[in-house]
Backbone as ProteinMPNN parsed JSONL, in Angstrom:
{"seq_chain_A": "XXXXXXXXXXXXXXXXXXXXXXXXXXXXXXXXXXXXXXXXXXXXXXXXXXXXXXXXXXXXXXXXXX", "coords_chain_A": {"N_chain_A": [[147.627, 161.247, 72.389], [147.149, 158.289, 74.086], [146.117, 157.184, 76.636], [147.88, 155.964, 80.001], [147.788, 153.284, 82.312], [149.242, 152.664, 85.521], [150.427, 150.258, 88.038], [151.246, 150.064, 91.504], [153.08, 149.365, 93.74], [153.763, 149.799, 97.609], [155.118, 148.876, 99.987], [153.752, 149.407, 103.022], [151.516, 151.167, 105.092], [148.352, 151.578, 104.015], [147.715, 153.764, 101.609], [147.572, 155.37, 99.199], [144.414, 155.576, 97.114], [143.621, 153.448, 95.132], [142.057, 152.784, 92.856], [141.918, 155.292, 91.851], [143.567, 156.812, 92.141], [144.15, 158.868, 94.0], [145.919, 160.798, 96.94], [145.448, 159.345, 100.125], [146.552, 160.909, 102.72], [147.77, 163.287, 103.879], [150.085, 165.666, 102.253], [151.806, 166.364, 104.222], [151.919, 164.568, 105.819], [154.409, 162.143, 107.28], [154.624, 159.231, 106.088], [153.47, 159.626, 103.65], [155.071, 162.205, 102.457], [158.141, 161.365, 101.616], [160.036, 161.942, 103.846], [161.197, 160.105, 105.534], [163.172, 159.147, 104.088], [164.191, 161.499, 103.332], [165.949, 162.254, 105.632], [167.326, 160.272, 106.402], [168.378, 159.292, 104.05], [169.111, 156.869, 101.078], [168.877, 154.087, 98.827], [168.363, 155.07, 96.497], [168.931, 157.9, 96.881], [170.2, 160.905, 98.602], [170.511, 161.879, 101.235], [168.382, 164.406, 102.476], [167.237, 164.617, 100.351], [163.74, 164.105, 99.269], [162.273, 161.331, 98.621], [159.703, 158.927, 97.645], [158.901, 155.735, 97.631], [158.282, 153.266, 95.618], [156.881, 150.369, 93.754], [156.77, 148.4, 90.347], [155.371, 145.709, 90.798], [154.562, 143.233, 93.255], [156.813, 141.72, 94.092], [158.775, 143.192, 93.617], [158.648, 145.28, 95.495], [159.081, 143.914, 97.883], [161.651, 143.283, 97.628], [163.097, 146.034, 97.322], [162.325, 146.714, 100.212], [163.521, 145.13, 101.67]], "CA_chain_A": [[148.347, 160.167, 73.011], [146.721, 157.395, 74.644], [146.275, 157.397, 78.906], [148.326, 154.698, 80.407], [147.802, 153.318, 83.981], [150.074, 151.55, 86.237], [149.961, 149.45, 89.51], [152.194, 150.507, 91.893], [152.902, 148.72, 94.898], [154.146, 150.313, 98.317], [154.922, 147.816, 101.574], [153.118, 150.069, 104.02], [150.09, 151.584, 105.139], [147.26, 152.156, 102.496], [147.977, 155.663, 101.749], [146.472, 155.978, 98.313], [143.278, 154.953, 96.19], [143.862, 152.39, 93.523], [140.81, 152.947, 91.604], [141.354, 157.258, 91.768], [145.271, 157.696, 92.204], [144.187, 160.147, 95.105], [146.96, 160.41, 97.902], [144.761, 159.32, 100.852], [147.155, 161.391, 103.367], [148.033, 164.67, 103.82], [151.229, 165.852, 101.998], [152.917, 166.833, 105.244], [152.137, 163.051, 106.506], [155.835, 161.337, 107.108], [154.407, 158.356, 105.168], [153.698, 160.241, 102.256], [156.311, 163.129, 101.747], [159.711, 161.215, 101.619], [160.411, 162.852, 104.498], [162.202, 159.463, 105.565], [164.262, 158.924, 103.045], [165.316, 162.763, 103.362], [166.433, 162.681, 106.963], [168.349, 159.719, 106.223], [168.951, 158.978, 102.841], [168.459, 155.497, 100.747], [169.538, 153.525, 98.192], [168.396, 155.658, 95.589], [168.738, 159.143, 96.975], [171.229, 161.246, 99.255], [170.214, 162.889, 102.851], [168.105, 165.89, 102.022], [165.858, 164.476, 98.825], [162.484, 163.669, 99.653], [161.599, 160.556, 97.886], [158.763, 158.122, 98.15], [159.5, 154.526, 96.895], [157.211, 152.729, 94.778], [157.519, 149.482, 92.752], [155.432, 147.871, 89.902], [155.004, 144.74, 91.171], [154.618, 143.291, 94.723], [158.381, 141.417, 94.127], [159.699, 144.095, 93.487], [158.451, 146.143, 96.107], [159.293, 143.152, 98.541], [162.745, 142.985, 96.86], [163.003, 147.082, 97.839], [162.16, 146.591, 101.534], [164.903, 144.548, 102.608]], "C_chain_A": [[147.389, 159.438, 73.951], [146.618, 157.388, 76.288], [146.678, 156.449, 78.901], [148.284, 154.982, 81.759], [149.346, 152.359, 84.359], [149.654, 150.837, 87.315], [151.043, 149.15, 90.162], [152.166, 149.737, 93.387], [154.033, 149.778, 96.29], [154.111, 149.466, 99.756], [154.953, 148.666, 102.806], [151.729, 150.776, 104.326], [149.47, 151.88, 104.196], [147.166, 153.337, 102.309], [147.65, 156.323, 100.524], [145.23, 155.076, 97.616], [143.507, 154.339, 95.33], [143.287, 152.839, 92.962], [141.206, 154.84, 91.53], [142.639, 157.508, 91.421], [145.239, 158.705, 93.676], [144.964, 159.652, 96.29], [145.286, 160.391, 99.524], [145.356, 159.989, 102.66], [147.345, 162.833, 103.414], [149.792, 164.93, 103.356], [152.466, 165.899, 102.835], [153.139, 165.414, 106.115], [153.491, 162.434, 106.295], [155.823, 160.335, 106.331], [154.949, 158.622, 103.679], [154.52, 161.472, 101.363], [157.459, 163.199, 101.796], [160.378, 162.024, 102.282], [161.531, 161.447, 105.504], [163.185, 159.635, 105.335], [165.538, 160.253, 103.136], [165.972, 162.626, 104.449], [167.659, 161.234, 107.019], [169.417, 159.208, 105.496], [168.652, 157.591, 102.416], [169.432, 155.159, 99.646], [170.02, 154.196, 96.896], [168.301, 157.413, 95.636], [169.561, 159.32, 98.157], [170.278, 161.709, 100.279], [169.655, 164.754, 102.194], [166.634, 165.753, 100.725], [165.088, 163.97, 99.486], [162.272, 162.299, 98.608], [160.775, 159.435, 98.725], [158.956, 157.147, 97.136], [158.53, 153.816, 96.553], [158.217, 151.6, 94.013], [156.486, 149.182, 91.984], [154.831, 146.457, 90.108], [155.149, 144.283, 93.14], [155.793, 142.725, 95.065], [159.147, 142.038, 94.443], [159.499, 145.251, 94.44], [159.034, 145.295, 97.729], [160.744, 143.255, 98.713], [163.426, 144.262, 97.893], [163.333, 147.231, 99.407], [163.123, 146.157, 101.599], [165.738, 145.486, 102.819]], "O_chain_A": [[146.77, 160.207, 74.687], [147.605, 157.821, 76.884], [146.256, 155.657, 78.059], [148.507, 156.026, 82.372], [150.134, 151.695, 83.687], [148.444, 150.797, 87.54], [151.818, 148.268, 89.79], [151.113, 149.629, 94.014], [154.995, 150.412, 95.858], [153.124, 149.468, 100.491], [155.935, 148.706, 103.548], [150.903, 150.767, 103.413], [150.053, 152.555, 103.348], [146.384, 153.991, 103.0], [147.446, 157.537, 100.495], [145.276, 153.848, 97.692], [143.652, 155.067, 94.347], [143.864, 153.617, 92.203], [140.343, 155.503, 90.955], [142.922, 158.302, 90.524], [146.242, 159.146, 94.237], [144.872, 158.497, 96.707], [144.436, 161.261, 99.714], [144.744, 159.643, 103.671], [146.7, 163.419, 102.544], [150.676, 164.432, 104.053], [153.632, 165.651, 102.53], [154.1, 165.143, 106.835], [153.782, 162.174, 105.127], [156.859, 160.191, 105.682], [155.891, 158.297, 102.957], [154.594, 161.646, 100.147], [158.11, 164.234, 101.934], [161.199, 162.789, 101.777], [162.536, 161.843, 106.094], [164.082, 160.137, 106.012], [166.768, 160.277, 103.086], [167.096, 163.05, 104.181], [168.712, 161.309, 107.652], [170.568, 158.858, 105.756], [167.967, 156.945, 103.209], [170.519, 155.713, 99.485], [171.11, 154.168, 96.324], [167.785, 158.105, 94.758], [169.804, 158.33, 98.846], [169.119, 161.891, 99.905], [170.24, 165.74, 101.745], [165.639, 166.41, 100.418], [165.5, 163.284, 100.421], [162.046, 162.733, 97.478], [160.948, 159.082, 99.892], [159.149, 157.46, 95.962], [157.694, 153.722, 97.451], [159.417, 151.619, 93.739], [155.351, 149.435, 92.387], [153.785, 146.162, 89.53], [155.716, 144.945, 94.009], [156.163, 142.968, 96.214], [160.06, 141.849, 95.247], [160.185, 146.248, 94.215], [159.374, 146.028, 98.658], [161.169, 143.318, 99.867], [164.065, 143.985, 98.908], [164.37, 147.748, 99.822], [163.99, 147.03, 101.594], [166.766, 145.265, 103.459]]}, "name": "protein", "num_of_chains": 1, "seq": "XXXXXXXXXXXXXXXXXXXXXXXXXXXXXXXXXXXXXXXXXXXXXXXXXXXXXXXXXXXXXXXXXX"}
């Protein structure tokens, strides 16, 4: 099977490598381990899930934010 990339957009601090994929944070960083999202919950997840929100375009990551 073929490798496919993406290009992921995130409206906040630079927290990983484009060119590598490598998380440029430490897992336990609030940024990077949907540790938000858990403590309050979101659009797409309940109080308790860790998620980290990503979009593929910068619209749609714009879109997101609000």
């Amino acid at each position: 099977m073929a490798a496919r990339t993406a290009t992921l957009w995130r409206l906040a601090q630079d927290w990983i490598d484009l060119d590598t994929g490598t998380l440029l944070c430490a897992a336990e960083d609030f940024s990077c381990a949907g540790n938000g999202a858990a403590a309050v919950g979101g659009r797409w997840n309940s109080v308790g899930r860790a998620v980290v929100y990503l979009a593929d375009s910068l619209a749609l990551a714009q879109l997101e934010k609000r």
